[in-house]
Coordinates of C-alpha atoms in Angstrom, one line a residue:
X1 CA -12.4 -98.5 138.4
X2 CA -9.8 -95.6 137.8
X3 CA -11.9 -94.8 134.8
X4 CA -14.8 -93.6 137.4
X5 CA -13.9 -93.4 141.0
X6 CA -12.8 -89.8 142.3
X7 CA -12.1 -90.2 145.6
X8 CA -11.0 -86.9 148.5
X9 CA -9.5 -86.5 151.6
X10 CA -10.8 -84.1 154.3
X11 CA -7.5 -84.2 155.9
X12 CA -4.1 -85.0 154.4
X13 CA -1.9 -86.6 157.4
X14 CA 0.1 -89.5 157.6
X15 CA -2.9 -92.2 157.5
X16 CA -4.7 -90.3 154.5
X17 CA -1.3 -90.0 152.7
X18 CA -1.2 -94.2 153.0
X19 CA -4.7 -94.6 151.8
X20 CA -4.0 -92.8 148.8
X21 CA -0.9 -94.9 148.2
X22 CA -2.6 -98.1 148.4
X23 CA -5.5 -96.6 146.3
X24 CA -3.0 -95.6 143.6
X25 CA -0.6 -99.0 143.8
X26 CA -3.6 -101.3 143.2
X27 CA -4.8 -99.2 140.4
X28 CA -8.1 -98.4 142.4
X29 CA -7.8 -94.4 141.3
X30 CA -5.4 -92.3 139.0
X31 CA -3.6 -89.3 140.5
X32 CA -5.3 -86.5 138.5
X33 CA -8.9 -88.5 139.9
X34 CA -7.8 -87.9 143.7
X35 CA -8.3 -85.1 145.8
X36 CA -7.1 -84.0 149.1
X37 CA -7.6 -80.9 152.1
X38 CA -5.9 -79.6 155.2
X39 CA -5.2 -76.5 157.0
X40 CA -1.8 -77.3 156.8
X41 CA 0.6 -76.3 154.2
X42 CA 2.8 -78.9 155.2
X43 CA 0.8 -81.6 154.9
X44 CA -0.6 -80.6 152.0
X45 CA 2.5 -80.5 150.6
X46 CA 3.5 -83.7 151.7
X47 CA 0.2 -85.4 150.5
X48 CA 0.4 -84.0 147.1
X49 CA 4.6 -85.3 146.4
X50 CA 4.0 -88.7 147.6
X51 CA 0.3 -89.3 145.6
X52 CA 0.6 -86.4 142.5
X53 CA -3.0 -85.2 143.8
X54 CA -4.1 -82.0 144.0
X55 CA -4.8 -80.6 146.9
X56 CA -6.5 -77.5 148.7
X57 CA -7.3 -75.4 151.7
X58 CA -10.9 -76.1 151.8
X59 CA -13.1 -79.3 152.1
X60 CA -15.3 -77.4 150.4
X61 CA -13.2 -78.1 146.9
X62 CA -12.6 -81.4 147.7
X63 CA -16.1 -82.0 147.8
X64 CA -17.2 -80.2 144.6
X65 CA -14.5 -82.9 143.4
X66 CA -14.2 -86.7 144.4
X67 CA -17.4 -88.7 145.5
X68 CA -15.9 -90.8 147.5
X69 CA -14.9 -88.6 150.6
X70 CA -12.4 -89.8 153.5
X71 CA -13.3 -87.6 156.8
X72 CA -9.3 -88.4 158.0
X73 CA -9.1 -85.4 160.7
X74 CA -8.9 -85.7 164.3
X75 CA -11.8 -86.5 165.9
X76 CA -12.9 -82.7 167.4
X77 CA -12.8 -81.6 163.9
X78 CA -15.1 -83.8 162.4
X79 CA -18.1 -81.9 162.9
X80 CA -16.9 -78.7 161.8
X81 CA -15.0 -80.2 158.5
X82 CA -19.1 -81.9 157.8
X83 CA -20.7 -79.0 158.7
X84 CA -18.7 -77.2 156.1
X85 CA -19.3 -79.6 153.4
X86 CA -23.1 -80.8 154.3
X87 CA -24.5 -78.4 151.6
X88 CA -21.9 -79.7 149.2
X89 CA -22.1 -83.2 149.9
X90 CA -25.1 -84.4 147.7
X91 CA -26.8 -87.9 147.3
X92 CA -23.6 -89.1 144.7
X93 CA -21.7 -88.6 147.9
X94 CA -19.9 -91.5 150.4
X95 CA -18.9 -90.2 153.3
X96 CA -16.6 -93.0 154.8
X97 CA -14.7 -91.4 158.5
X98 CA -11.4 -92.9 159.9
X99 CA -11.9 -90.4 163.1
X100 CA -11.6 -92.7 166.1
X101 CA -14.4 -93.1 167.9
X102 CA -17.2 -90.8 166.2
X103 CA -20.0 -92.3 166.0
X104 CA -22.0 -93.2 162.7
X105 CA -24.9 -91.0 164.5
X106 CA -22.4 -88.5 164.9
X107 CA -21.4 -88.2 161.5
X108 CA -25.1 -87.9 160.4
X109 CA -25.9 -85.3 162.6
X110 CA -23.3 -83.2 160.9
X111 CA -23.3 -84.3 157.1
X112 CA -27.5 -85.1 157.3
X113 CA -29.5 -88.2 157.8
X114 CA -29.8 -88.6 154.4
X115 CA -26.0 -89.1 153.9
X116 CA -24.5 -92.4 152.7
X117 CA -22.0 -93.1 155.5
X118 CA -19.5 -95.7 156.4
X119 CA -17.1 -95.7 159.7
X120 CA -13.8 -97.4 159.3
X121 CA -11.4 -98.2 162.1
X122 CA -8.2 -98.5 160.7
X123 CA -4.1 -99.5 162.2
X124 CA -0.9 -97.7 161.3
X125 CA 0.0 -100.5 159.7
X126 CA -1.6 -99.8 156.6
X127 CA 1.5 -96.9 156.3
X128 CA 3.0 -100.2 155.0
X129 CA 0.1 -101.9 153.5
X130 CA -0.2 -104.7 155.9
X131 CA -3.6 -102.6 157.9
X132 CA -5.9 -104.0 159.5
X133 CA -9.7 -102.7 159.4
X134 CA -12.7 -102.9 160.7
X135 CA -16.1 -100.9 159.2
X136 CA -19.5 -100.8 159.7
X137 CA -22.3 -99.4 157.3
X138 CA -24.3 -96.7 158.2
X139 CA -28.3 -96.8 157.5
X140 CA -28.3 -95.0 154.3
X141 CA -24.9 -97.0 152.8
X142 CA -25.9 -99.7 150.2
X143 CA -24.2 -103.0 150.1
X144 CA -22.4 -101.7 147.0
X145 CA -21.1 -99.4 149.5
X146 CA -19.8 -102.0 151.6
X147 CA -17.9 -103.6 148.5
X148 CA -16.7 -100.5 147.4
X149 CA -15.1 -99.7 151.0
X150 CA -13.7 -103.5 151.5
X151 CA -11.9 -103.1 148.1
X152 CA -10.5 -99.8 148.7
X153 CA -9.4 -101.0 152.2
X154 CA -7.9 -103.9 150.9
X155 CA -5.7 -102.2 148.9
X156 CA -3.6 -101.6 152.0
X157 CA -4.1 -104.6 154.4
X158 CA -7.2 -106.8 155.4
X159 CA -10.7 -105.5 156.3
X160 CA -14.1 -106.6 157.7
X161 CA -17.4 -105.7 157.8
X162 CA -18.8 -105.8 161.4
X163 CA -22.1 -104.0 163.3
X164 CA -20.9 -100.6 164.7
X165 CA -22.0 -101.7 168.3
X166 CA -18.3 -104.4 167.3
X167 CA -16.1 -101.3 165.8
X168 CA -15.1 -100.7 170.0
X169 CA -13.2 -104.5 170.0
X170 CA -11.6 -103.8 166.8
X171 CA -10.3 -101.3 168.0
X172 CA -9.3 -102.8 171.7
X173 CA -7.5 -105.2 168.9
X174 CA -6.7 -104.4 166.0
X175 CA -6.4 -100.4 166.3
X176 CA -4.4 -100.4 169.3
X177 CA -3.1 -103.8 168.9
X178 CA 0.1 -102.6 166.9
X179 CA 1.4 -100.8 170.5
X180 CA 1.3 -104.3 172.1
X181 CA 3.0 -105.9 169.6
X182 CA 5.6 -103.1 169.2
X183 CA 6.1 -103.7 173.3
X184 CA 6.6 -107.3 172.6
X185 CA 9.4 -106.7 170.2
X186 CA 10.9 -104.3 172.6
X187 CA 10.7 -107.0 175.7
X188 CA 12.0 -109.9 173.3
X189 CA 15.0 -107.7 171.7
X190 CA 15.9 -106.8 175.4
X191 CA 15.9 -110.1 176.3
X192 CA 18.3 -110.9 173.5
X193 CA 20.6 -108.0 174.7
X194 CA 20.8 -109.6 178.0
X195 CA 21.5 -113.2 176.3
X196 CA 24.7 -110.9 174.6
X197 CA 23.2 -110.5 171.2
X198 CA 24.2 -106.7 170.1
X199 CA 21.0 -104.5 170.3
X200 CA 20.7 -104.3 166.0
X201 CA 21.0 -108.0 165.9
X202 CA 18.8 -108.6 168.5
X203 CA 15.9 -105.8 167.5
X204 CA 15.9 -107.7 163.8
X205 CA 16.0 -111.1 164.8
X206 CA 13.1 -110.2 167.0
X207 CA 10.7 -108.1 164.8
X208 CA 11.6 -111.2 161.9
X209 CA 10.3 -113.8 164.3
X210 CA 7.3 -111.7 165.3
X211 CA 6.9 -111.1 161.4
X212 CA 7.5 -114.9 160.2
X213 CA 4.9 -116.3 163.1
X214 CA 2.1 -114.4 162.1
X215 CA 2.3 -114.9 158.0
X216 CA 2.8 -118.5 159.4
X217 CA -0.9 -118.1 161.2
X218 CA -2.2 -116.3 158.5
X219 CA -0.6 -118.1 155.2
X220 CA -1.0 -122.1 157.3
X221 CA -4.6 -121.3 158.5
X222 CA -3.7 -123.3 161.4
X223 CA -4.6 -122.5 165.4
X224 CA -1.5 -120.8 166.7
X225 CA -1.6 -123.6 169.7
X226 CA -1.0 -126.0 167.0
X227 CA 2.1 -124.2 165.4
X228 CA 3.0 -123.2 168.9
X229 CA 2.9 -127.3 170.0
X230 CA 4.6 -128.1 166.7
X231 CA 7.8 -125.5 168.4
X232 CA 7.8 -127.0 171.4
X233 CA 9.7 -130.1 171.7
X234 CA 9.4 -132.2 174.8
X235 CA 11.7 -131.3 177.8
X236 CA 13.4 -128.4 175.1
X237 CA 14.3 -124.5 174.9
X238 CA 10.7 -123.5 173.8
X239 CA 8.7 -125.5 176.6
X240 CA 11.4 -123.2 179.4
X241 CA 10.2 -120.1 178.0
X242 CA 6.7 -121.0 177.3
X243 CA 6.5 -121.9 181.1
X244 CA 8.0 -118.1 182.1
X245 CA 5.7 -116.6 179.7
X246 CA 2.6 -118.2 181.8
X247 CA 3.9 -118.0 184.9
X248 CA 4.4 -114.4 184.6
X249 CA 0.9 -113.8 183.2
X250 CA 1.6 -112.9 179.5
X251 CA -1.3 -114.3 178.0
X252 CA -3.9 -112.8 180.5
X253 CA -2.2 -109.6 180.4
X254 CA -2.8 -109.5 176.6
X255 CA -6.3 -110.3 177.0
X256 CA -7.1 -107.8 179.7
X257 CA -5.3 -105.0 177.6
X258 CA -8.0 -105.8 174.9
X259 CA -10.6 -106.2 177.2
X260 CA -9.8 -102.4 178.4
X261 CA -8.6 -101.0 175.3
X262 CA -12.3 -101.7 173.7
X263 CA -14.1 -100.7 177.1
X264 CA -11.6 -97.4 176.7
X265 CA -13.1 -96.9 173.4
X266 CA -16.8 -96.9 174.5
X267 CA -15.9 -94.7 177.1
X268 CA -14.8 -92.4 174.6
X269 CA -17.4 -93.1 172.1
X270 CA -20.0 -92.3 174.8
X271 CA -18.3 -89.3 175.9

């Protein structure tokens, strides 16, 4: 694939900069075939040590050079960075936007109906290759697109292919997901500091448990109330603290912040 994909970057920060690294660690595209913008010098910069691409000012040069083209800028600049490059942007051209919550109408309003679009929702894990994405096709994208995306996605994580009218739970999950999980370690270390574990100890043991359970859902392919029945031994230490964690509400309190995480993200997505 390196041989023929060129793939750009309207926007060089933190989450392009891990695309690019995946792209370039699975062999998907060759430094001198990738291509980046931003306004910032310091991004730019950045972009361009960590990946050995070229970058520039404009979107405008990006576009006259990859044809595979990441919109990865905040969401109020979307429609000025398309608008720049809608003239640029021909039929050869995927668009495929990471912008949270800009729609797929959105995005063809500003690059043209005619564009081949895709709308990703990616997670910050994929800074560590370990994303996890949700995209949707937009009316003009073939399913060569879709392969092409779930390839280039997979490089750094796990994605799938939903309807758009879904891309508002993956996000609810997924997308902001990594905050309550990130909370969870937080609450567990602290509850190993007040057990008299030292805070390093406890802050490793804790993110390694959260690690090793979910490769054990994901690597097993067993129902996590199975592997969490197989923990709990009759009358034991596991059974105590399951107990606190539903008599305090945990579980419903997860579900409710997906619940209004996703209706958040419709909210915006309307707005």
């Amino acid at each position: 694939m390196s041989d023929e994909l060129t793939i750009g970057f309207l926007g060089a920060g933190r989450m392009a900069t891990a695309l690019a690294r995946g792209f370039l660690a699975a062999g998907l595209v060759t430094p001198d075939r990738l291509f980046a913008s931003d306004v910032l010098e310091a991004a730019r910069d950045r972009f361009a040590g960590e990946t050995g691409a070229t970058t520039f000012t404009s979107g405008l040069d990006v576009a006259r050079q990859g044809r595979v083209l990441f919109v990865a800028v905040k969401p109020q600049y979307v429609g000025p960075v398309l608008d720049e490059i809608r003239e640029s942007a021909g039929e050869d051209h995927l668009l495929v936007s990471i912008a949270a919550g800009v729609t797929l109408e959105t995005l063809a309003e500003h690059a043209g109906p005619e564009r081949r679009i895709v709308r990703v929702m990616p997670n910050t894990p994929a800074l560590v290759n370990a994303g996890a994405a949700g995209f949707a096709l937009g009316a003009q994208a073939t399913p060569e697109d879709g392969d092409l995306v779930q390839q280039l996605l997979s490089a750094v994580g796990v994605a799938y292919q939903v309807p758009e009218s879904l891309l508002d739970a993956v996000t609810g999950l997924s997308g902001s997901g990594p905050a309550y999980v990130f909370q969870i370690i937080e609450a567990l270390a602290d509850g190993g500091v007040r057990s008299g574990l030292p805070r390093d100890v406890a802050q490793s043991l804790a993110a390694q448990t959260v690690l090793g359970a979910a490769r054990m859902v994901l690597e097993t392919g067993e129902h996590p109330a199975a592997l969490k029945d197989a923990v709990a031994s009759p009358g034991g230490t596991t059974i105590a603290g399951l107990h606190a964690l539903e008599r305090h509400g945990v579980r419903g309190a997860l579900i409710d912040a997906v619940v209004d995480a996703t209706d958040r993200a419709r909210e915006l997505g309307g707005s």
